[in-house]
mmCIF file of C-alpha atoms in Angstrom:
data_model
loop_
_atom_site.group_PDB
_atom_site.id
_atom_site.type_symbol
_atom_site.label_atom_id
_atom_site.label_comp_id
_atom_site.label_asym_id
_atom_site.label_seq_id
_atom_site.Cartn_x
_atom_site.Cartn_y
_atom_site.Cartn_z
ATOM 1 C CA MET K 1 12.212 -17.889 -63.563
ATOM 2 C CA THR K 2 13.743 -16.003 -60.652
ATOM 3 C CA THR K 3 17.536 -15.961 -60.614
ATOM 4 C CA ILE K 4 19.776 -14.915 -57.771
ATOM 5 C CA GLU K 5 20.601 -11.704 -59.653
ATOM 6 C CA LYS K 6 16.903 -10.754 -59.691
ATOM 7 C CA LEU K 7 15.899 -12.126 -56.289
ATOM 8 C CA PRO K 8 13.224 -9.797 -54.844
ATOM 9 C CA TYR K 9 13.755 -8.327 -51.388
ATOM 10 C CA LEU K 10 10.559 -7.572 -49.470
ATOM 11 C CA SER K 11 11.455 -4.786 -47.056
ATOM 12 C CA ALA K 12 9.571 -3.888 -43.885
ATOM 13 C CA GLU K 13 8.305 -0.712 -45.559
ATOM 14 C CA PHE K 14 7.000 -2.685 -48.532
ATOM 15 C CA LEU K 15 5.429 -5.315 -46.270
ATOM 16 C CA ASP K 16 3.629 -2.667 -44.226
ATOM 17 C CA GLY K 17 2.136 -1.423 -47.473
ATOM 18 C CA LEU K 18 0.481 -4.787 -48.094
ATOM 19 C CA ALA K 19 -2.005 -3.946 -45.320
ATOM 20 C CA ILE K 20 -2.026 -7.465 -43.890
ATOM 21 C CA SER K 21 -4.567 -7.366 -41.058
ATOM 22 C CA THR K 22 -4.576 -9.063 -37.669
ATOM 23 C CA SER K 23 -7.288 -11.425 -38.893
ATOM 24 C CA ASP K 24 -5.178 -12.258 -41.955
ATOM 25 C CA VAL K 25 -2.203 -13.109 -39.737
ATOM 26 C CA VAL K 26 -4.125 -15.205 -37.220
ATOM 27 C CA ASP K 27 -6.165 -17.033 -39.852
ATOM 28 C CA GLU K 28 -3.085 -17.921 -41.903
ATOM 29 C CA ILE K 29 -1.161 -19.228 -38.896
ATOM 30 C CA GLU K 30 -4.154 -21.358 -37.934
ATOM 31 C CA ARG K 31 -4.515 -22.617 -41.521
ATOM 32 C CA GLN K 32 -0.897 -23.740 -41.650
ATOM 33 C CA ILE K 33 -1.132 -25.349 -38.195
ATOM 34 C CA ILE K 34 -4.103 -27.366 -39.453
ATOM 35 C CA GLY K 35 -2.008 -28.167 -42.532
ATOM 36 C CA GLN K 36 0.581 -29.746 -40.259
ATOM 37 C CA ARG K 37 -2.075 -32.021 -38.789
ATOM 38 C CA ARG K 38 -3.129 -33.043 -42.302
ATOM 39 C CA GLY K 39 0.390 -33.803 -43.487
ATOM 40 C CA GLU K 40 0.471 -30.839 -45.865
ATOM 41 C CA VAL K 41 2.960 -28.712 -43.911
ATOM 42 C CA TRP K 42 6.280 -29.868 -42.457
ATOM 43 C CA CYS K 43 8.472 -28.050 -39.945
ATOM 44 C CA ALA K 44 11.726 -28.875 -38.192
ATOM 45 C CA PRO K 45 12.417 -27.990 -34.552
ATOM 46 C CA LYS K 46 14.210 -24.667 -34.321
ATOM 47 C CA ALA K 47 18.005 -24.812 -34.174
ATOM 48 C CA VAL K 48 19.688 -22.726 -31.482
ATOM 49 C CA VAL K 49 23.328 -21.743 -30.957
ATOM 50 C CA LEU K 50 24.455 -20.052 -27.729
ATOM 51 C CA PRO K 51 28.075 -18.891 -28.138
ATOM 52 C CA GLY K 52 28.240 -17.866 -24.467
ATOM 53 C CA ASP K 53 28.813 -14.159 -25.133
ATOM 54 C CA ASP K 54 25.185 -12.997 -24.686
ATOM 55 C CA ARG K 55 24.241 -13.740 -28.297
ATOM 56 C CA TYR K 56 21.207 -15.907 -29.066
ATOM 57 C CA ILE K 57 21.374 -17.359 -32.574
ATOM 58 C CA MET K 58 18.650 -19.505 -34.084
ATOM 59 C CA ALA K 59 17.101 -20.741 -37.315
ATOM 60 C CA THR K 60 13.731 -22.154 -38.361
ATOM 61 C CA LEU K 61 12.740 -24.298 -41.345
ATOM 62 C CA GLY K 62 9.247 -24.918 -42.670
ATOM 63 C CA VAL K 63 7.678 -26.231 -45.892
ATOM 64 C CA ALA K 64 4.106 -25.615 -47.083
ATOM 65 C CA THR K 65 1.977 -27.110 -49.840
ATOM 66 C CA ASP K 66 -0.152 -23.975 -50.291
ATOM 67 C CA PRO K 67 1.616 -21.721 -51.036
ATOM 68 C CA ARG K 68 4.344 -24.008 -52.357
ATOM 69 C CA VAL K 69 7.218 -22.475 -50.422
ATOM 70 C CA LEU K 70 10.124 -23.468 -48.236
ATOM 71 C CA ALA K 71 10.911 -20.800 -45.639
ATOM 72 C CA THR K 72 14.095 -20.568 -43.603
ATOM 73 C CA LYS K 73 14.707 -17.849 -41.052
ATOM 74 C CA SER K 74 18.078 -16.962 -39.554
ATOM 75 C CA LEU K 75 18.125 -14.716 -36.495
ATOM 76 C CA VAL K 76 20.618 -13.127 -34.117
ATOM 77 C CA VAL K 77 19.725 -11.488 -30.802
ATOM 78 C CA ASN K 78 22.593 -9.420 -29.395
ATOM 79 C CA PRO K 79 22.096 -6.923 -26.544
ATOM 80 C CA ARG K 80 25.352 -5.209 -27.572
ATOM 81 C CA ASN K 81 23.640 -3.989 -30.731
ATOM 82 C CA ALA K 82 22.155 -1.117 -28.723
ATOM 83 C CA GLU K 83 25.670 0.355 -28.409
ATOM 84 C CA ARG K 84 25.902 0.225 -32.196
ATOM 85 C CA GLY K 85 22.594 1.958 -32.730
ATOM 86 C CA LEU K 86 21.092 -1.269 -34.056
ATOM 87 C CA ALA K 87 18.039 -3.291 -33.125
ATOM 88 C CA THR K 88 18.728 -6.011 -30.563
ATOM 89 C CA LEU K 89 17.182 -8.595 -32.893
ATOM 90 C CA ASN K 90 17.935 -8.901 -36.600
ATOM 91 C CA SER K 91 16.867 -11.641 -38.979
ATOM 92 C CA LEU K 92 16.177 -12.619 -42.572
ATOM 93 C CA VAL K 93 13.785 -15.081 -44.214
ATOM 94 C CA THR K 94 14.584 -16.786 -47.511
ATOM 95 C CA LEU K 95 11.845 -18.360 -49.616
ATOM 96 C CA LEU K 96 12.411 -21.160 -52.118
ATOM 97 C CA ASP K 97 9.983 -22.983 -54.369
ATOM 98 C CA ALA K 98 9.286 -26.124 -52.328
ATOM 99 C CA GLU K 99 9.110 -28.280 -55.482
ATOM 100 C CA THR K 100 12.086 -27.058 -57.490
ATOM 101 C CA GLY K 101 14.266 -25.422 -54.862
ATOM 102 C CA LEU K 102 14.578 -22.292 -56.985
ATOM 103 C CA PRO K 103 14.793 -18.983 -55.077
ATOM 104 C CA LEU K 104 11.626 -16.902 -54.806
ATOM 105 C CA ALA K 105 12.342 -13.976 -52.490
ATOM 106 C CA VAL K 106 14.125 -12.669 -49.428
ATOM 107 C CA VAL K 107 11.869 -11.208 -46.741
ATOM 108 C CA ASP K 108 12.657 -8.801 -43.895
ATOM 109 C CA GLY K 109 12.932 -11.173 -40.952
ATOM 110 C CA ASN K 110 12.301 -8.585 -38.258
ATOM 111 C CA TRP K 111 8.902 -7.805 -39.761
ATOM 112 C CA VAL K 112 8.082 -11.510 -40.022
ATOM 113 C CA THR K 113 9.238 -12.169 -36.453
ATOM 114 C CA SER K 114 7.138 -9.330 -35.087
ATOM 115 C CA LYS K 115 4.001 -10.400 -36.946
ATOM 116 C CA ARG K 116 4.345 -14.117 -36.286
ATOM 117 C CA THR K 117 5.102 -13.763 -32.570
ATOM 118 C CA ALA K 118 2.084 -11.562 -31.926
ATOM 119 C CA GLY K 119 0.077 -13.786 -34.254
ATOM 120 C CA LEU K 120 0.933 -16.931 -32.296
ATOM 121 C CA SER K 121 -0.117 -15.178 -29.093
ATOM 122 C CA ALA K 122 -3.365 -14.159 -30.767
ATOM 123 C CA VAL K 123 -4.103 -17.733 -31.875
ATOM 124 C CA ALA K 124 -3.762 -18.834 -28.255
ATOM 125 C CA ALA K 125 -5.637 -15.807 -26.912
ATOM 126 C CA ARG K 126 -8.656 -16.580 -29.103
ATOM 127 C CA ARG K 127 -9.066 -19.763 -27.076
ATOM 128 C CA LEU K 128 -7.545 -18.981 -23.683
ATOM 129 C CA ALA K 129 -8.342 -15.323 -22.925
ATOM 130 C CA ARG K 130 -11.665 -13.983 -21.709
ATOM 131 C CA VAL K 131 -13.627 -12.443 -24.558
ATOM 132 C CA ASP K 132 -14.366 -9.395 -22.394
ATOM 133 C CA SER K 133 -10.697 -8.683 -21.588
ATOM 134 C CA ALA K 134 -10.377 -4.933 -21.047
ATOM 135 C CA CYS K 135 -6.928 -4.376 -19.486
ATOM 136 C CA ALA K 136 -3.619 -5.588 -20.916
ATOM 137 C CA ALA K 137 -0.285 -5.405 -19.118
ATOM 138 C CA PHE K 138 3.037 -5.373 -20.948
ATOM 139 C CA ILE K 139 6.273 -6.477 -19.299
ATOM 140 C CA GLY K 140 8.814 -5.362 -21.842
ATOM 141 C CA CYS K 141 7.855 -2.466 -24.104
ATOM 142 C CA GLY K 142 9.813 -2.908 -27.317
ATOM 143 C CA VAL K 143 8.930 -4.063 -30.817
ATOM 144 C CA GLN K 144 7.168 -7.217 -29.685
ATOM 145 C CA ALA K 145 5.062 -5.327 -27.157
ATOM 146 C CA ARG K 146 3.941 -2.902 -29.869
ATOM 147 C CA ALA K 147 3.026 -5.783 -32.178
ATOM 148 C CA HIS K 148 1.040 -7.445 -29.394
ATOM 149 C CA LEU K 149 -0.753 -4.216 -28.569
ATOM 150 C CA GLU K 150 -1.895 -3.998 -32.194
ATOM 151 C CA VAL K 151 -3.326 -7.510 -32.366
ATOM 152 C CA LEU K 152 -4.867 -7.508 -28.894
ATOM 153 C CA ALA K 153 -6.569 -4.165 -29.486
ATOM 154 C CA ASP K 154 -7.987 -5.601 -32.712
ATOM 155 C CA LEU K 155 -9.278 -8.785 -31.067
ATOM 156 C CA PHE K 156 -10.457 -7.660 -27.619
ATOM 157 C CA PRO K 157 -12.447 -4.724 -26.186
ATOM 158 C CA LEU K 158 -9.397 -3.204 -24.518
ATOM 159 C CA GLN K 159 -9.853 -0.007 -22.565
ATOM 160 C CA GLU K 160 -6.526 0.273 -20.744
ATOM 161 C CA ILE K 161 -2.929 -0.861 -20.876
ATOM 162 C CA ARG K 162 -0.273 -0.921 -18.176
ATOM 163 C CA ALA K 163 3.373 -0.841 -19.204
ATOM 164 C CA PHE K 164 6.542 -1.809 -17.362
ATOM 165 C CA GLY K 165 9.980 -1.999 -18.920
ATOM 166 C CA ARG K 166 13.624 -1.130 -18.402
ATOM 167 C CA GLY K 167 13.698 1.676 -20.936
ATOM 168 C CA LYS K 168 11.548 4.744 -20.286
ATOM 169 C CA GLY K 169 11.663 5.656 -23.976
ATOM 170 C CA ASN K 170 10.148 2.372 -25.125
ATOM 171 C CA ARG K 171 7.597 2.420 -22.317
ATOM 172 C CA ASP K 172 6.435 5.923 -23.145
ATOM 173 C CA ALA K 173 6.312 5.112 -26.866
ATOM 174 C CA LEU K 174 4.097 2.095 -26.181
ATOM 175 C CA CYS K 175 1.807 4.254 -24.067
ATOM 176 C CA ARG K 176 1.535 6.844 -26.836
ATOM 177 C CA ILE K 177 0.575 4.164 -29.352
ATOM 178 C CA ALA K 178 -2.122 2.923 -26.983
ATOM 179 C CA GLU K 179 -3.462 6.440 -26.567
ATOM 180 C CA THR K 180 -3.709 6.908 -30.345
ATOM 181 C CA ARG K 181 -6.079 3.920 -30.290
ATOM 182 C CA GLY K 182 -8.225 5.589 -27.657
ATOM 183 C CA LEU K 183 -6.913 3.507 -24.757
ATOM 184 C CA THR K 184 -5.915 4.692 -21.308
ATOM 185 C CA ALA K 185 -2.180 4.095 -20.844
ATOM 186 C CA VAL K 186 -0.647 3.736 -17.393
ATOM 187 C CA PRO K 187 3.160 3.622 -17.007
ATOM 188 C CA SER K 188 3.890 1.303 -14.081
ATOM 189 C CA ASP K 189 6.771 1.677 -11.636
ATOM 190 C CA THR K 190 6.814 -2.018 -10.746
ATOM 191 C CA ALA K 191 5.997 -5.244 -12.531
ATOM 192 C CA LYS K 192 3.515 -6.159 -9.809
ATOM 193 C CA ALA K 193 1.597 -2.918 -10.272
ATOM 194 C CA ALA K 194 1.409 -3.589 -14.007
ATOM 195 C CA VAL K 195 0.086 -7.142 -13.883
ATOM 196 C CA GLU K 196 -2.061 -7.458 -10.778
ATOM 197 C CA SER K 197 -5.241 -5.988 -12.292
ATOM 198 C CA ALA K 198 -4.709 -7.106 -15.905
ATOM 199 C CA ASP K 199 -6.966 -9.421 -17.890
ATOM 200 C CA ILE K 200 -4.143 -10.167 -20.338
ATOM 201 C CA VAL K 201 -0.418 -10.123 -19.535
ATOM 202 C CA VAL K 202 2.229 -10.035 -22.274
ATOM 203 C CA THR K 203 5.869 -10.683 -21.395
ATOM 204 C CA THR K 204 8.459 -9.912 -24.068
ATOM 205 C CA VAL K 205 11.636 -9.645 -22.025
ATOM 206 C CA THR K 206 14.891 -9.732 -24.015
ATOM 207 C CA LEU K 207 16.646 -13.097 -23.910
ATOM 208 C CA VAL K 208 19.924 -13.144 -21.956
ATOM 209 C CA PRO K 209 22.163 -16.101 -21.022
ATOM 210 C CA GLU K 210 21.539 -15.952 -17.261
ATOM 211 C CA PRO K 211 18.094 -14.426 -16.691
ATOM 212 C CA VAL K 212 16.887 -13.594 -13.201
ATOM 213 C CA PRO K 213 13.167 -14.386 -12.765
ATOM 214 C CA PHE K 214 11.147 -11.577 -11.205
ATOM 215 C CA LEU K 215 7.486 -12.193 -12.080
ATOM 216 C CA ASP K 216 5.308 -13.965 -9.520
ATOM 217 C CA ALA K 217 2.261 -15.691 -11.006
ATOM 218 C CA ARG K 218 0.551 -15.330 -7.635
ATOM 219 C CA TRP K 219 0.198 -11.616 -8.363
ATOM 220 C CA LEU K 220 -2.272 -12.366 -11.152
ATOM 221 C CA LYS K 221 -6.006 -12.103 -10.681
ATOM 222 C CA ALA K 222 -8.513 -14.844 -11.425
ATOM 223 C CA GLY K 223 -9.492 -15.025 -15.103
ATOM 224 C CA VAL K 224 -6.169 -13.755 -16.442
ATOM 225 C CA PHE K 225 -4.473 -14.941 -19.628
ATOM 226 C CA ALA K 226 -0.683 -14.575 -19.872
ATOM 227 C CA THR K 227 1.316 -14.957 -23.057
ATOM 228 C CA MET K 228 5.046 -15.471 -22.563
ATOM 229 C CA THR K 229 7.086 -14.887 -25.718
ATOM 230 C CA ASP K 230 10.350 -15.094 -23.779
ATOM 231 C CA LEU K 231 10.428 -18.810 -22.911
ATOM 232 C CA ALA K 232 8.754 -17.873 -19.591
ATOM 233 C CA LEU K 233 12.205 -16.946 -18.289
ATOM 234 C CA PRO K 234 11.046 -13.849 -16.337
ATOM 235 C CA TRP K 235 8.548 -15.949 -14.348
ATOM 236 C CA LEU K 236 9.417 -17.547 -11.015
ATOM 237 C CA PRO K 237 9.184 -21.287 -11.792
ATOM 238 C CA GLU K 238 7.880 -22.173 -8.338
ATOM 239 C CA THR K 239 4.785 -19.995 -8.896
ATOM 240 C CA MET K 240 3.711 -21.418 -12.263
ATOM 241 C CA ALA K 241 1.419 -23.987 -10.653
ATOM 242 C CA VAL K 242 -0.951 -21.074 -9.979
ATOM 243 C CA PHE K 243 -2.098 -21.378 -13.607
ATOM 244 C CA ASP K 244 -5.021 -23.711 -14.216
ATOM 245 C CA ARG K 245 -4.033 -24.346 -17.834
ATOM 246 C CA ILE K 246 -0.695 -23.827 -19.591
ATOM 247 C CA VAL K 247 -0.226 -24.449 -23.305
ATOM 248 C CA ILE K 248 3.139 -24.348 -25.078
ATOM 249 C CA ASP K 249 3.869 -23.891 -28.756
ATOM 250 C CA ASP K 250 5.173 -27.333 -29.731
ATOM 251 C CA LEU K 251 5.507 -30.489 -27.627
ATOM 252 C CA VAL K 252 7.753 -32.213 -30.179
ATOM 253 C CA GLN K 253 10.127 -29.254 -30.393
ATOM 254 C CA GLU K 254 10.153 -28.844 -26.620
ATOM 255 C CA ALA K 255 11.214 -32.468 -26.176
ATOM 256 C CA THR K 256 14.423 -31.689 -28.090
ATOM 257 C CA MET K 257 15.390 -28.796 -25.824
ATOM 258 C CA SER K 258 17.869 -29.230 -22.980
ATOM 259 C CA ARG K 259 15.869 -27.100 -20.561
ATOM 260 C CA PRO K 260 12.061 -27.065 -20.581
ATOM 261 C CA MET K 261 10.254 -23.726 -20.419
ATOM 262 C CA ILE K 262 7.624 -25.144 -18.075
ATOM 263 C CA LYS K 263 7.671 -28.257 -15.908
ATOM 264 C CA PRO K 264 6.163 -30.948 -18.169
ATOM 265 C CA GLU K 265 3.587 -31.952 -15.568
ATOM 266 C CA LEU K 266 2.093 -28.438 -15.734
ATOM 267 C CA VAL K 267 1.661 -28.442 -19.533
ATOM 268 C CA ALA K 268 -1.830 -29.223 -20.861
ATOM 269 C CA GLY K 269 -0.732 -29.494 -24.491
ATOM 270 C CA ASP K 270 0.505 -27.437 -27.419
ATOM 271 C CA LEU K 271 -0.823 -24.960 -29.948
ATOM 272 C CA THR K 272 -1.538 -27.600 -32.579
ATOM 273 C CA GLY K 273 -3.688 -29.476 -30.077
ATOM 274 C CA LEU K 274 -5.410 -26.261 -29.026
ATOM 275 C CA VAL K 275 -6.262 -25.275 -32.611
ATOM 276 C CA GLY K 276 -7.254 -28.820 -33.533
ATOM 277 C CA GLY K 277 -9.510 -29.277 -30.512
ATOM 278 C CA ASP K 278 -7.463 -31.968 -28.773
ATOM 279 C CA VAL K 279 -6.623 -29.507 -25.993
ATOM 280 C CA SER K 280 -9.425 -27.608 -24.291
ATOM 281 C CA GLY K 281 -9.423 -23.830 -24.223
ATOM 282 C CA ARG K 282 -10.694 -21.709 -21.366
ATOM 283 C CA GLN K 283 -13.237 -23.604 -19.272
ATOM 284 C CA SER K 284 -14.440 -20.851 -16.931
ATOM 285 C CA ALA K 285 -14.272 -17.106 -16.392
ATOM 286 C CA SER K 286 -12.061 -17.571 -13.335
ATOM 287 C CA GLU K 287 -9.383 -19.817 -14.860
ATOM 288 C CA ARG K 288 -5.828 -18.518 -14.983
ATOM 289 C CA THR K 289 -4.425 -19.548 -18.359
ATOM 290 C CA ALA K 290 -1.066 -19.141 -20.058
ATOM 291 C CA PHE K 291 0.719 -19.663 -23.359
ATOM 292 C CA ALA K 292 4.512 -20.044 -23.288
ATOM 293 C CA PHE K 293 6.600 -20.323 -26.413
ATOM 294 C CA ARG K 294 10.025 -20.372 -27.994
ATOM 295 C CA GLY K 295 8.736 -19.648 -31.479
ATOM 296 C CA ILE K 296 7.876 -22.259 -34.059
ATOM 297 C CA ALA K 297 8.722 -22.538 -37.715
ATOM 298 C CA VAL K 298 5.088 -22.737 -38.818
ATOM 299 C CA GLY K 299 4.601 -19.136 -37.685
ATOM 300 C CA ASP K 300 7.490 -17.812 -39.778
ATOM 301 C CA LEU K 301 6.379 -19.992 -42.691
ATOM 302 C CA ALA K 302 2.804 -18.738 -42.503
ATOM 303 C CA ILE K 303 3.658 -15.039 -42.363
ATOM 304 C CA ALA K 304 6.456 -15.058 -44.937
ATOM 305 C CA GLY K 305 4.331 -17.169 -47.279
ATOM 306 C CA LEU K 306 1.338 -14.874 -46.844
ATOM 307 C CA ALA K 307 3.461 -11.815 -47.597
ATOM 308 C CA PHE K 308 4.871 -13.479 -50.718
ATOM 309 C CA VAL K 309 1.400 -14.380 -52.008
ATOM 310 C CA ARG K 310 0.128 -10.836 -51.410
ATOM 311 C CA ALA K 311 3.149 -9.302 -53.112
ATOM 312 C CA LYS K 312 2.731 -11.601 -56.098
ATOM 313 C CA ALA K 313 -0.984 -10.800 -56.334
ATOM 314 C CA ILE K 314 -0.301 -7.089 -56.812
ATOM 315 C CA GLY K 315 2.378 -7.728 -59.431
ATOM 316 C CA ALA K 316 5.267 -6.619 -57.243
ATOM 317 C CA LEU K 317 7.291 -9.732 -58.088
ATOM 318 C CA ASP K 318 6.841 -9.590 -61.857
ATOM 319 C CA ASP K 319 10.052 -9.415 -63.864
#
């Protein structure tokens, strides 16, 4: 039996060593989403606290039958962390046995957040992006952009990326990663230049209390797929009707939020409906499609649970 004195901590370095692939991530998220439909997985809407000082504080809670875990994630986003030499986002996931409530492990939350966010985008992209997508544009070039580059390059025949972000260091680092994968990398001076020729657009702009939208959906070409990990806050709301099909992560969760990401009349459905077939995916090569999300507990649950199972399988959690 695990006691608090012996509670394993799964660090990012350890988790990287588990060699969990893009397919593993996407398949597990989809499996747990289907589990929700079957009544085998239960998740609460995310809880959010906004102290009014630029911090974004939130928590997620999810319970699975297989593996039998309860996962809670606590997260703080603070732009002032940069002055401290810290990551803007920091988080932690705790895992309990869903039957007994006994502690199982603590998991690096930043690693889980990175994997699950890109994984959720990939689940949507499987159904909403063109299979021949060759150019991806990144608005925001930090950790989430790098995670998305990894999964998109695994799933699509990418040849080129375009990168636009506030920090030249992050932008150049993203371009170097793309080049190591044999892709052409183009640093863009403007957001419009980055997105206007892209087949896939990824926006991962840091959350701030009073965001100023600057992305115009009318810049996008026919056939594009956009994934918006940032609550769609960088996008000009009056241009969102350009999209032929917009899917969000969770209709039930969204109904509890004070401010919708997307006007409800523009939303075709959510990720559960998309995976389950209730919501149609891409219908033509020319459709402009989008996925907007806040983040859902099932993603954190799926990735943390998968990591725990893999760690246990190799004996890393043995006393």
